[in-house]
JSON list of C-alpha atoms and ligand atoms in Angstrom, two decimals:
[
{"chain": "A", "resi": 1040, "resn": "MET", "atom": "CA", "xyz": [-29.23, 28.87, 20.69]},
{"chain": "A", "resi": 1041, "resn": "SER", "atom": "CA", "xyz": [-28.35, 29.17, 17.00]},
{"chain": "A", "resi": 1042, "resn": "LEU", "atom": "CA", "xyz": [-25.10, 27.54, 15.90]},
{"chain": "A", "resi": 1043, "resn": "LEU", "atom": "CA", "xyz": [-23.51, 31.00, 15.77]},
{"chain": "A", "resi": 1044, "resn": "GLN", "atom": "CA", "xyz": [-24.57, 31.71, 19.36]},
{"chain": "A", "resi": 1045, "resn": "SER", "atom": "CA", "xyz": [-23.38, 28.28, 20.45]},
{"chain": "A", "resi": 1046, "resn": "LEU", "atom": "CA", "xyz": [-19.96, 28.86, 18.93]},
{"chain": "A", "resi": 1047, "resn": "GLU", "atom": "CA", "xyz": [-19.77, 32.24, 20.65]},
{"chain": "A", "resi": 1048, "resn": "TRP", "atom": "CA", "xyz": [-20.72, 30.55, 23.94]},
{"chain": "A", "resi": 1049, "resn": "ARG", "atom": "CA", "xyz": [-18.07, 27.85, 23.68]},
{"chain": "A", "resi": 1050, "resn": "TYR", "atom": "CA", "xyz": [-14.42, 28.30, 24.56]},
{"chain": "A", "resi": 1051, "resn": "ALA", "atom": "CA", "xyz": [-11.49, 25.98, 25.10]},
{"chain": "A", "resi": 1052, "resn": "THR", "atom": "CA", "xyz": [-12.25, 25.00, 28.67]},
{"chain": "A", "resi": 1053, "resn": "LYS", "atom": "CA", "xyz": [-9.23, 24.97, 30.94]},
{"chain": "A", "resi": 1054, "resn": "LYS", "atom": "CA", "xyz": [-10.99, 24.09, 34.17]},
{"chain": "A", "resi": 1055, "resn": "PHE", "atom": "CA", "xyz": [-13.78, 21.52, 34.20]},
{"chain": "A", "resi": 1056, "resn": "ASP", "atom": "CA", "xyz": [-16.15, 20.92, 37.09]},
{"chain": "A", "resi": 1057, "resn": "ASP", "atom": "CA", "xyz": [-15.08, 17.40, 38.07]},
{"chain": "A", "resi": 1058, "resn": "SER", "atom": "CA", "xyz": [-18.37, 16.75, 39.89]},
{"chain": "A", "resi": 1059, "resn": "LYS", "atom": "CA", "xyz": [-20.46, 17.05, 36.70]},
{"chain": "A", "resi": 1060, "resn": "LYS", "atom": "CA", "xyz": [-20.83, 14.15, 34.30]},
{"chain": "A", "resi": 1061, "resn": "ILE", "atom": "CA", "xyz": [-22.38, 14.12, 30.84]},
{"chain": "A", "resi": 1062, "resn": "SER", "atom": "CA", "xyz": [-25.53, 11.97, 30.82]},
{"chain": "A", "resi": 1063, "resn": "ALA", "atom": "CA", "xyz": [-25.46, 8.74, 28.84]},
{"chain": "A", "resi": 1064, "resn": "GLU", "atom": "CA", "xyz": [-28.15, 10.17, 26.57]},
{"chain": "A", "resi": 1065, "resn": "GLN", "atom": "CA", "xyz": [-26.23, 13.38, 25.81]},
{"chain": "A", "resi": 1066, "resn": "LEU", "atom": "CA", "xyz": [-23.05, 11.43, 25.19]},
{"chain": "A", "resi": 1067, "resn": "ASP", "atom": "CA", "xyz": [-24.91, 9.16, 22.81]},
{"chain": "A", "resi": 1068, "resn": "THR", "atom": "CA", "xyz": [-26.29, 12.15, 20.89]},
{"chain": "A", "resi": 1069, "resn": "LEU", "atom": "CA", "xyz": [-22.83, 13.69, 20.68]},
{"chain": "A", "resi": 1070, "resn": "LEU", "atom": "CA", "xyz": [-21.25, 10.48, 19.41]},
{"chain": "A", "resi": 1071, "resn": "LYS", "atom": "CA", "xyz": [-24.04, 9.94, 16.88]},
{"chain": "A", "resi": 1072, "resn": "THR", "atom": "CA", "xyz": [-23.38, 13.43, 15.55]},
{"chain": "A", "resi": 1073, "resn": "VAL", "atom": "CA", "xyz": [-19.65, 12.87, 15.20]},
{"chain": "A", "resi": 1074, "resn": "GLN", "atom": "CA", "xyz": [-20.38, 9.57, 13.44]},
{"chain": "A", "resi": 1075, "resn": "LEU", "atom": "CA", "xyz": [-21.89, 11.62, 10.60]},
{"chain": "A", "resi": 1076, "resn": "THR", "atom": "CA", "xyz": [-18.68, 13.54, 9.94]},
{"chain": "A", "resi": 1077, "resn": "PRO", "atom": "CA", "xyz": [-17.78, 13.57, 6.24]},
{"chain": "A", "resi": 1078, "resn": "SER", "atom": "CA", "xyz": [-14.41, 12.15, 5.16]},
{"chain": "A", "resi": 1079, "resn": "SER", "atom": "CA", "xyz": [-12.47, 11.73, 1.94]},
{"chain": "A", "resi": 1080, "resn": "TYR", "atom": "CA", "xyz": [-14.28, 9.05, -0.11]},
{"chain": "A", "resi": 1081, "resn": "GLY", "atom": "CA", "xyz": [-16.18, 8.29, 3.10]},
{"chain": "A", "resi": 1082, "resn": "LEU", "atom": "CA", "xyz": [-13.30, 6.15, 4.37]},
{"chain": "A", "resi": 1083, "resn": "GLN", "atom": "CA", "xyz": [-13.47, 7.48, 7.95]},
{"chain": "A", "resi": 1084, "resn": "HIS", "atom": "CA", "xyz": [-9.73, 6.96, 8.34]},
{"chain": "A", "resi": 1085, "resn": "TYR", "atom": "CA", "xyz": [-9.82, 6.89, 12.16]},
{"chain": "A", "resi": 1086, "resn": "LYS", "atom": "CA", "xyz": [-11.40, 5.48, 15.26]},
{"chain": "A", "resi": 1087, "resn": "ILE", "atom": "CA", "xyz": [-12.66, 7.43, 18.23]},
{"chain": "A", "resi": 1088, "resn": "LEU", "atom": "CA", "xyz": [-11.88, 6.28, 21.76]},
{"chain": "A", "resi": 1089, "resn": "VAL", "atom": "CA", "xyz": [-14.05, 7.38, 24.65]},
{"chain": "A", "resi": 1090, "resn": "VAL", "atom": "CA", "xyz": [-11.97, 7.17, 27.81]},
{"chain": "A", "resi": 1091, "resn": "GLU", "atom": "CA", "xyz": [-13.63, 7.19, 31.22]},
{"chain": "A", "resi": 1092, "resn": "ASP", "atom": "CA", "xyz": [-11.34, 4.95, 33.26]},
{"chain": "A", "resi": 1093, "resn": "ALA", "atom": "CA", "xyz": [-9.82, 7.08, 36.06]},
{"chain": "A", "resi": 1094, "resn": "ALA", "atom": "CA", "xyz": [-6.50, 5.22, 36.28]},
{"chain": "A", "resi": 1095, "resn": "ILE", "atom": "CA", "xyz": [-5.90, 5.42, 32.55]},
{"chain": "A", "resi": 1096, "resn": "ARG", "atom": "CA", "xyz": [-6.80, 9.11, 32.57]},
{"chain": "A", "resi": 1097, "resn": "GLU", "atom": "CA", "xyz": [-4.18, 9.73, 35.26]},
{"chain": "A", "resi": 1098, "resn": "GLN", "atom": "CA", "xyz": [-1.60, 8.21, 32.92]},
{"chain": "A", "resi": 1099, "resn": "LEU", "atom": "CA", "xyz": [-2.91, 10.25, 29.99]},
{"chain": "A", "resi": 1100, "resn": "LYS", "atom": "CA", "xyz": [-2.67, 13.42, 32.09]},
{"chain": "A", "resi": 1101, "resn": "GLU", "atom": "CA", "xyz": [0.99, 12.71, 32.74]},
{"chain": "A", "resi": 1102, "resn": "ALA", "atom": "CA", "xyz": [1.48, 12.25, 29.00]},
{"chain": "A", "resi": 1103, "resn": "SER", "atom": "CA", "xyz": [-0.27, 15.61, 28.44]},
{"chain": "A", "resi": 1104, "resn": "TYR", "atom": "CA", "xyz": [2.14, 17.77, 30.43]},
{"chain": "A", "resi": 1105, "resn": "GLY", "atom": "CA", "xyz": [-0.13, 17.54, 33.48]},
{"chain": "A", "resi": 1106, "resn": "GLN", "atom": "CA", "xyz": [-3.09, 19.36, 31.88]},
{"chain": "A", "resi": 1107, "resn": "SER", "atom": "CA", "xyz": [-5.91, 19.04, 34.41]},
{"chain": "A", "resi": 1108, "resn": "GLN", "atom": "CA", "xyz": [-8.65, 18.68, 31.79]},
{"chain": "A", "resi": 1109, "resn": "LEU", "atom": "CA", "xyz": [-7.58, 15.07, 31.29]},
{"chain": "A", "resi": 1110, "resn": "THR", "atom": "CA", "xyz": [-8.80, 14.06, 34.74]},
{"chain": "A", "resi": 1111, "resn": "ASP", "atom": "CA", "xyz": [-11.38, 16.76, 35.56]},
{"chain": "A", "resi": 1112, "resn": "ALA", "atom": "CA", "xyz": [-13.51, 16.50, 32.41]},
{"chain": "A", "resi": 1113, "resn": "SER", "atom": "CA", "xyz": [-16.37, 14.05, 32.14]},
{"chain": "A", "resi": 1114, "resn": "GLN", "atom": "CA", "xyz": [-14.69, 12.04, 29.35]},
{"chain": "A", "resi": 1115, "resn": "VAL", "atom": "CA", "xyz": [-11.57, 12.16, 27.22]},
{"chain": "A", "resi": 1116, "resn": "ILE", "atom": "CA", "xyz": [-12.13, 11.57, 23.53]},
{"chain": "A", "resi": 1117, "resn": "VAL", "atom": "CA", "xyz": [-9.13, 10.40, 21.52]},
{"chain": "A", "resi": 1118, "resn": "PHE", "atom": "CA", "xyz": [-9.19, 10.57, 17.73]},
{"chain": "A", "resi": 1119, "resn": "ALA", "atom": "CA", "xyz": [-6.82, 7.91, 16.43]},
{"chain": "A", "resi": 1120, "resn": "ALA", "atom": "CA", "xyz": [-5.75, 7.70, 12.79]},
{"chain": "A", "resi": 1121, "resn": "GLU", "atom": "CA", "xyz": [-5.80, 4.35, 10.97]},
{"chain": "A", "resi": 1122, "resn": "THR", "atom": "CA", "xyz": [-2.25, 3.36, 10.06]},
{"chain": "A", "resi": 1123, "resn": "GLU", "atom": "CA", "xyz": [-3.29, 0.67, 7.60]},
{"chain": "A", "resi": 1124, "resn": "ILE", "atom": "CA", "xyz": [-5.22, 2.36, 4.84]},
{"chain": "A", "resi": 1125, "resn": "ASN", "atom": "CA", "xyz": [-4.55, -0.27, 2.17]},
{"chain": "A", "resi": 1126, "resn": "GLU", "atom": "CA", "xyz": [-6.30, -2.45, -0.38]},
{"chain": "A", "resi": 1127, "resn": "ALA", "atom": "CA", "xyz": [-7.93, -4.61, 2.27]},
{"chain": "A", "resi": 1128, "resn": "TYR", "atom": "CA", "xyz": [-9.26, -1.55, 4.10]},
{"chain": "A", "resi": 1129, "resn": "VAL", "atom": "CA", "xyz": [-10.78, -0.17, 0.87]},
{"chain": "A", "resi": 1130, "resn": "LYS", "atom": "CA", "xyz": [-12.31, -3.54, -0.01]},
{"chain": "A", "resi": 1131, "resn": "ARG", "atom": "CA", "xyz": [-13.97, -3.77, 3.39]},
{"chain": "A", "resi": 1132, "resn": "TYR", "atom": "CA", "xyz": [-15.37, -0.28, 2.92]},
{"chain": "A", "resi": 1133, "resn": "ILE", "atom": "CA", "xyz": [-16.76, -1.13, -0.51]},
{"chain": "A", "resi": 1134, "resn": "ASP", "atom": "CA", "xyz": [-18.27, -4.39, 0.81]},
{"chain": "A", "resi": 1135, "resn": "TYR", "atom": "CA", "xyz": [-19.94, -2.46, 3.61]},
{"chain": "A", "resi": 1136, "resn": "THR", "atom": "CA", "xyz": [-21.23, 0.25, 1.25]},
{"chain": "A", "resi": 1137, "resn": "ALA", "atom": "CA", "xyz": [-22.82, -2.38, -1.00]},
{"chain": "A", "resi": 1138, "resn": "GLU", "atom": "CA", "xyz": [-24.44, -3.96, 2.06]},
{"chain": "A", "resi": 1139, "resn": "VAL", "atom": "CA", "xyz": [-25.77, -0.68, 3.51]},
{"chain": "A", "resi": 1140, "resn": "ARG", "atom": "CA", "xyz": [-27.09, 0.56, 0.17]},
{"chain": "A", "resi": 1141, "resn": "GLN", "atom": "CA", "xyz": [-28.36, -2.89, -0.83]},
{"chain": "A", "resi": 1142, "resn": "ILE", "atom": "CA", "xyz": [-26.68, -2.80, -4.22]},
{"chain": "A", "resi": 1143, "resn": "GLU", "atom": "CA", "xyz": [-24.51, -5.15, -6.24]},
{"chain": "A", "resi": 1144, "resn": "ARG", "atom": "CA", "xyz": [-20.86, -4.80, -5.36]},
{"chain": "A", "resi": 1145, "resn": "ALA", "atom": "CA", "xyz": [-20.06, -4.62, -9.09]},
{"chain": "A", "resi": 1146, "resn": "GLN", "atom": "CA", "xyz": [-21.82, -1.26, -9.24]},
{"chain": "A", "resi": 1147, "resn": "LEU", "atom": "CA", "xyz": [-19.14, 0.15, -6.95]},
{"chain": "A", "resi": 1148, "resn": "GLU", "atom": "CA", "xyz": [-16.17, -1.21, -8.86]},
{"chain": "A", "resi": 1149, "resn": "GLN", "atom": "CA", "xyz": [-15.33, 2.06, -10.61]},
{"chain": "A", "resi": 1150, "resn": "PHE", "atom": "CA", "xyz": [-15.50, 3.95, -7.31]},
{"chain": "A", "resi": 1151, "resn": "GLU", "atom": "CA", "xyz": [-13.34, 1.29, -5.68]},
{"chain": "A", "resi": 1152, "resn": "ASN", "atom": "CA", "xyz": [-10.69, 1.61, -8.40]},
{"chain": "A", "resi": 1153, "resn": "VAL", "atom": "CA", "xyz": [-10.58, 5.37, -7.99]},
{"chain": "A", "resi": 1154, "resn": "ILE", "atom": "CA", "xyz": [-9.98, 4.98, -4.24]},
{"chain": "A", "resi": 1155, "resn": "LEU", "atom": "CA", "xyz": [-7.41, 2.24, -4.78]},
{"chain": "A", "resi": 1156, "resn": "GLY", "atom": "CA", "xyz": [-5.64, 4.51, -7.28]},
{"chain": "A", "resi": 1157, "resn": "THR", "atom": "CA", "xyz": [-5.47, 7.33, -4.71]},
{"chain": "A", "resi": 1158, "resn": "VAL", "atom": "CA", "xyz": [-4.29, 4.99, -1.97]},
{"chain": "A", "resi": 1159, "resn": "SER", "atom": "CA", "xyz": [-1.62, 3.32, -4.13]},
{"chain": "A", "resi": 1160, "resn": "HIS", "atom": "CA", "xyz": [-0.10, 6.70, -5.05]},
{"chain": "A", "resi": 1161, "resn": "LYS", "atom": "CA", "xyz": [0.50, 7.68, -1.43]},
{"chain": "A", "resi": 1162, "resn": "THR", "atom": "CA", "xyz": [3.48, 6.69, 0.69]},
{"chain": "A", "resi": 1163, "resn": "GLU", "atom": "CA", "xyz": [2.81, 5.22, 4.15]},
{"chain": "A", "resi": 1164, "resn": "ASP", "atom": "CA", "xyz": [3.59, 8.61, 5.74]},
{"chain": "A", "resi": 1165, "resn": "GLU", "atom": "CA", "xyz": [1.28, 10.42, 3.32]},
{"chain": "A", "resi": 1166, "resn": "LYS", "atom": "CA", "xyz": [-1.54, 8.01, 4.13]},
{"chain": "A", "resi": 1167, "resn": "ILE", "atom": "CA", "xyz": [-1.12, 8.59, 7.85]},
{"chain": "A", "resi": 1168, "resn": "ALA", "atom": "CA", "xyz": [-1.03, 12.38, 7.30]},
{"chain": "A", "resi": 1169, "resn": "TRP", "atom": "CA", "xyz": [-4.21, 11.99, 5.22]},
{"chain": "A", "resi": 1170, "resn": "ALA", "atom": "CA", "xyz": [-5.87, 10.04, 8.03]},
{"chain": "A", "resi": 1171, "resn": "HIS", "atom": "CA", "xyz": [-4.87, 12.68, 10.60]},
{"chain": "A", "resi": 1172, "resn": "LYS", "atom": "CA", "xyz": [-6.49, 15.39, 8.50]},
{"chain": "A", "resi": 1173, "resn": "GLN", "atom": "CA", "xyz": [-9.75, 13.44, 8.41]},
{"chain": "A", "resi": 1174, "resn": "ALA", "atom": "CA", "xyz": [-9.64, 13.03, 12.19]},
{"chain": "A", "resi": 1175, "resn": "TYR", "atom": "CA", "xyz": [-9.40, 16.80, 12.60]},
{"chain": "A", "resi": 1176, "resn": "ILE", "atom": "CA", "xyz": [-12.62, 17.22, 10.61]},
{"chain": "A", "resi": 1177, "resn": "ALA", "atom": "CA", "xyz": [-14.32, 14.95, 13.13]},
{"chain": "A", "resi": 1178, "resn": "LEU", "atom": "CA", "xyz": [-12.82, 17.03, 15.93]},
{"chain": "A", "resi": 1179, "resn": "GLY", "atom": "CA", "xyz": [-14.41, 20.16, 14.42]},
{"chain": "A", "resi": 1180, "resn": "VAL", "atom": "CA", "xyz": [-17.78, 18.47, 14.14]},
{"chain": "A", "resi": 1181, "resn": "LEU", "atom": "CA", "xyz": [-17.59, 17.25, 17.73]},
{"chain": "A", "resi": 1182, "resn": "VAL", "atom": "CA", "xyz": [-16.65, 20.64, 19.15]},
{"chain": "A", "resi": 1183, "resn": "SER", "atom": "CA", "xyz": [-19.47, 22.36, 17.22]},
{"chain": "A", "resi": 1184, "resn": "ALA", "atom": "CA", "xyz": [-22.04, 19.71, 18.10]},
{"chain": "A", "resi": 1185, "resn": "ALA", "atom": "CA", "xyz": [-21.04, 19.79, 21.76]},
{"chain": "A", "resi": 1186, "resn": "SER", "atom": "CA", "xyz": [-21.56, 23.55, 21.87]},
{"chain": "A", "resi": 1187, "resn": "GLU", "atom": "CA", "xyz": [-25.11, 23.10, 20.60]},
{"chain": "A", "resi": 1188, "resn": "LEU", "atom": "CA", "xyz": [-25.72, 20.62, 23.42]},
{"chain": "A", "resi": 1189, "resn": "GLU", "atom": "CA", "xyz": [-24.14, 23.09, 25.88]},
{"chain": "A", "resi": 1190, "resn": "ILE", "atom": "CA", "xyz": [-21.36, 20.65, 26.58]},
{"chain": "A", "resi": 1191, "resn": "ASP", "atom": "CA", "xyz": [-17.96, 22.21, 27.13]},
{"chain": "A", "resi": 1192, "resn": "THR", "atom": "CA", "xyz": [-14.88, 20.99, 25.33]},
{"chain": "A", "resi": 1193, "resn": "CYS", "atom": "CA", "xyz": [-11.17, 21.53, 25.13]},
{"chain": "A", "resi": 1194, "resn": "PRO", "atom": "CA", "xyz": [-9.59, 20.36, 21.89]},
{"chain": "A", "resi": 1195, "resn": "MET", "atom": "CA", "xyz": [-5.99, 19.43, 22.63]},
{"chain": "A", "resi": 1196, "resn": "GLU", "atom": "CA", "xyz": [-2.86, 18.53, 20.79]},
{"chain": "A", "resi": 1197, "resn": "GLY", "atom": "CA", "xyz": [-0.59, 19.23, 23.74]},
{"chain": "A", "resi": 1198, "resn": "PHE", "atom": "CA", "xyz": [0.21, 15.60, 24.47]},
{"chain": "A", "resi": 1199, "resn": "ASP", "atom": "CA", "xyz": [2.87, 13.03, 23.69]},
{"chain": "A", "resi": 1200, "resn": "THR", "atom": "CA", "xyz": [1.47, 10.90, 20.89]},
{"chain": "A", "resi": 1201, "resn": "SER", "atom": "CA", "xyz": [3.85, 7.99, 21.38]},
{"chain": "A", "resi": 1202, "resn": "LYS", "atom": "CA", "xyz": [2.98, 7.79, 25.10]},
{"chain": "A", "resi": 1203, "resn": "PHE", "atom": "CA", "xyz": [-0.74, 7.94, 24.28]},
{"chain": "A", "resi": 1204, "resn": "ASP", "atom": "CA", "xyz": [-0.31, 5.17, 21.72]},
{"chain": "A", "resi": 1205, "resn": "GLU", "atom": "CA", "xyz": [1.44, 3.04, 24.32]},
{"chain": "A", "resi": 1206, "resn": "ILE", "atom": "CA", "xyz": [-1.03, 3.69, 27.17]},
{"chain": "A", "resi": 1207, "resn": "LEU", "atom": "CA", "xyz": [-4.04, 3.00, 24.95]},
{"chain": "A", "resi": 1208, "resn": "GLY", "atom": "CA", "xyz": [-2.49, 0.07, 23.05]},
{"chain": "A", "resi": 1209, "resn": "LEU", "atom": "CA", "xyz": [-3.11, 1.84, 19.76]},
{"chain": "A", "resi": 1210, "resn": "LYS", "atom": "CA", "xyz": [-0.27, 0.30, 17.75]},
{"chain": "A", "resi": 1211, "resn": "GLU", "atom": "CA", "xyz": [-1.73, -3.20, 18.14]},
{"chain": "A", "resi": 1212, "resn": "LYS", "atom": "CA", "xyz": [-5.05, -1.83, 16.88]},
{"chain": "A", "resi": 1213, "resn": "GLY", "atom": "CA", "xyz": [-3.45, -0.35, 13.73]},
{"chain": "A", "resi": 1214, "resn": "LEU", "atom": "CA", "xyz": [-3.94, 3.17, 15.06]},
{"chain": "A", "resi": 1215, "resn": "THR", "atom": "CA", "xyz": [-1.97, 6.20, 16.18]},
{"chain": "A", "resi": 1216, "resn": "SER", "atom": "CA", "xyz": [-3.29, 9.16, 18.16]},
{"chain": "A", "resi": 1217, "resn": "SER", "atom": "CA", "xyz": [-4.15, 12.34, 16.21]},
{"chain": "A", "resi": 1218, "resn": "VAL", "atom": "CA", "xyz": [-5.82, 14.80, 18.50]},
{"chain": "A", "resi": 1219, "resn": "ILE", "atom": "CA", "xyz": [-7.92, 14.69, 21.65]},
{"chain": "A", "resi": 1220, "resn": "VAL", "atom": "CA", "xyz": [-10.83, 16.58, 23.13]},
{"chain": "A", "resi": 1221, "resn": "THR", "atom": "CA", "xyz": [-11.94, 16.63, 26.72]},
{"chain": "A", "resi": 1222, "resn": "ILE", "atom": "CA", "xyz": [-15.68, 17.05, 27.26]},
{"chain": "A", "resi": 1223, "resn": "GLY", "atom": "CA", "xyz": [-17.74, 18.02, 30.28]},
{"chain": "A", "resi": 1224, "resn": "TYR", "atom": "CA", "xyz": [-18.89, 21.16, 32.06]},
{"chain": "A", "resi": 1225, "resn": "ARG", "atom": "CA", "xyz": [-16.93, 24.31, 32.84]},
{"chain": "A", "resi": 1226, "resn": "SER", "atom": "CA", "xyz": [-16.03, 25.13, 36.41]},
{"chain": "A", "resi": 1227, "resn": "PRO", "atom": "CA", "xyz": [-17.62, 28.44, 37.52]},
{"chain": "A", "resi": 1228, "resn": "ASP", "atom": "CA", "xyz": [-14.17, 29.74, 38.40]},
{"chain": "A", "resi": 1229, "resn": "ASP", "atom": "CA", "xyz": [-12.54, 29.10, 35.02]},
{"chain": "A", "resi": 1230, "resn": "HIS", "atom": "CA", "xyz": [-11.56, 32.67, 34.21]},
{"chain": "A", "resi": 1231, "resn": "TYR", "atom": "CA", "xyz": [-11.02, 31.72, 30.55]},
{"chain": "A", "resi": 1232, "resn": "SER", "atom": "CA", "xyz": [-14.81, 31.56, 30.15]},
{"chain": "A", "resi": 1233, "resn": "HIS", "atom": "CA", "xyz": [-14.98, 35.35, 30.51]},
{"chain": "A", "resi": 1234, "resn": "LEU", "atom": "CA", "xyz": [-12.27, 36.26, 28.01]},
{"chain": "A", "resi": 1235, "resn": "ALA", "atom": "CA", "xyz": [-13.19, 37.96, 24.74]},
{"chain": "A", "resi": 1236, "resn": "LYS", "atom": "CA", "xyz": [-12.77, 35.81, 21.65]},
{"chain": "A", "resi": 1237, "resn": "VAL", "atom": "CA", "xyz": [-9.66, 36.59, 19.64]},
{"chain": "A", "resi": 1238, "resn": "ARG", "atom": "CA", "xyz": [-10.25, 35.88, 15.97]},
{"chain": "A", "resi": 1239, "resn": "LYS", "atom": "CA", "xyz": [-8.93, 37.39, 12.75]},
{"chain": "A", "resi": 1240, "resn": "THR", "atom": "CA", "xyz": [-11.16, 40.14, 11.45]},
{"chain": "A", "resi": 1241, "resn": "ALA", "atom": "CA", "xyz": [-13.31, 39.22, 8.46]},
{"chain": "A", "resi": 1242, "resn": "GLU", "atom": "CA", "xyz": [-11.06, 41.40, 6.25]},
{"chain": "A", "resi": 1243, "resn": "ASP", "atom": "CA", "xyz": [-8.01, 39.51, 7.40]},
{"chain": "A", "resi": 1244, "resn": "LEU", "atom": "CA", "xyz": [-9.57, 36.05, 7.29]},
{"chain": "A", "resi": 1245, "resn": "PHE", "atom": "CA", "xyz": [-11.61, 35.96, 4.11]},
{"chain": "A", "resi": 1246, "resn": "ILE", "atom": "CA", "xyz": [-10.26, 36.43, 0.63]},
{"chain": "A", "resi": 1247, "resn": "LYS", "atom": "CA", "xyz": [-13.06, 37.01, -1.83]},
{"chain": "A", "resi": 1248, "resn": "ILE", "atom": "CA", "xyz": [-12.16, 36.38, -5.43]},
{"chain": "B", "resi": 1358, "resn": "LIG", "atom": "C1", "xyz": [-6.18, 21.37, 17.44]},
{"chain": "B", "resi": 1358, "resn": "LIG", "atom": "C2", "xyz": [-6.20, 22.17, 18.70]},
{"chain": "B", "resi": 1358, "resn": "LIG", "atom": "C3", "xyz": [-5.29, 21.88, 19.70]},
{"chain": "B", "resi": 1358, "resn": "LIG", "atom": "C4", "xyz": [-5.35, 22.57, 20.93]},
{"chain": "B", "resi": 1358, "resn": "LIG", "atom": "N1", "xyz": [-4.53, 22.18, 21.96]},
{"chain": "B", "resi": 1358, "resn": "LIG", "atom": "C5", "xyz": [-4.75, 22.69, 23.20]},
{"chain": "B", "resi": 1358, "resn": "LIG", "atom": "C6", "xyz": [-4.09, 22.14, 24.34]},
{"chain": "B", "resi": 1358, "resn": "LIG", "atom": "O1", "xyz": [-3.30, 21.21, 24.26]},
{"chain": "B", "resi": 1358, "resn": "LIG", "atom": "N2", "xyz": [-4.37, 22.69, 25.55]},
{"chain": "B", "resi": 1358, "resn": "LIG", "atom": "C7", "xyz": [-5.26, 23.70, 25.70]},
{"chain": "B", "resi": 1358, "resn": "LIG", "atom": "O2", "xyz": [-5.49, 24.14, 26.85]},
{"chain": "B", "resi": 1358, "resn": "LIG", "atom": "N3", "xyz": [-5.90, 24.25, 24.64]},
{"chain": "B", "resi": 1358, "resn": "LIG", "atom": "C8", "xyz": [-5.68, 23.75, 23.40]},
{"chain": "B", "resi": 1358, "resn": "LIG", "atom": "N4", "xyz": [-6.37, 24.25, 22.32]},
{"chain": "B", "resi": 1358, "resn": "LIG", "atom": "C9", "xyz": [-7.31, 25.38, 22.51]},
{"chain": "B", "resi": 1358, "resn": "LIG", "atom": "C10", "xyz": [-6.89, 26.63, 21.75]},
{"chain": "B", "resi": 1358, "resn": "LIG", "atom": "O3", "xyz": [-5.83, 27.27, 22.41]},
{"chain": "B", "resi": 1358, "resn": "LIG", "atom": "C11", "xyz": [-8.13, 27.53, 21.62]},
{"chain": "B", "resi": 1358, "resn": "LIG", "atom": "O4", "xyz": [-9.10, 26.87, 20.88]},
{"chain": "B", "resi": 1358, "resn": "LIG", "atom": "C12", "xyz": [-7.80, 28.86, 20.93]},
{"chain": "B", "resi": 1358, "resn": "LIG", "atom": "O5", "xyz": [-6.92, 29.61, 21.70]},
{"chain": "B", "resi": 1358, "resn": "LIG", "atom": "C13", "xyz": [-9.05, 29.68, 20.66]},
{"chain": "B", "resi": 1358, "resn": "LIG", "atom": "O6", "xyz": [-9.75, 29.93, 21.85]},
{"chain": "B", "resi": 1358, "resn": "LIG", "atom": "P1", "xyz": [-11.26, 29.44, 22.11]},
{"chain": "B", "resi": 1358, "resn": "LIG", "atom": "O7", "xyz": [-11.35, 28.03, 21.60]},
{"chain": "B", "resi": 1358, "resn": "LIG", "atom": "O8", "xyz": [-11.41, 29.51, 23.58]},
{"chain": "B", "resi": 1358, "resn": "LIG", "atom": "O9", "xyz": [-12.17, 30.35, 21.38]},
{"chain": "B", "resi": 1358, "resn": "LIG", "atom": "C14", "xyz": [-6.30, 23.61, 21.09]},
{"chain": "B", "resi": 1358, "resn": "LIG", "atom": "C15", "xyz": [-7.19, 23.89, 20.06]},
{"chain": "B", "resi": 1358, "resn": "LIG", "atom": "C16", "xyz": [-7.17, 23.17, 18.88]},
{"chain": "B", "resi": 1358, "resn": "LIG", "atom": "C17", "xyz": [-8.21, 23.45, 17.83]}
]
């Protein structure tokens, strides 16, 4: 399928087939794809949790207003924003870039100062909002990539972030939950799979200047 066909095929899956699991290989491909998501300055202001543990998923379901996708899907992916985007974080990123690109760190000094300038001008709340936005880009990449692999998804923000943070111990990790996506395979009796897509018309959506 082309990407366009894949995106037409996908829908926000309400009912997953709980007997079907994503193979380790497919999951690996999906995660490798999401790893390539672009981010502002390349900072990747988030971590991505892959939750399989049944008991934890029961707790997450309760914290998601009982939405069945949390327990019926193959995995639950949690995008969690970094809450400590600071000088140390930027320095680690620059160190790592120099290592990966095999260049002198000094060559990256100007770039580092630009990032540090941006970071220092943001309040703590603005930095967390910034990190959440980056996480949503990764969500978009994951949903699109999954459709190409014929893996079903349900992106979800209908959950209690503070409960998720507590259940997953995110605060101690310097993280806070942004958005989640459940991944797996649709149940044949999920009537949502047959509904026509509702999207703004091109005239309504695009403004050409
Ligand atoms: C950020 C985001 C959050 C969403 N949250 C939920 C959710 O909590 N529960 C749910 O069943 N669907 C959720 N959805 C699915 C949307 O309702 C769905 O994508 C939209 O209605 C368009 O339908 P389609 O994806 O099936 O084409 C969410 C989608 C996005 C992108």
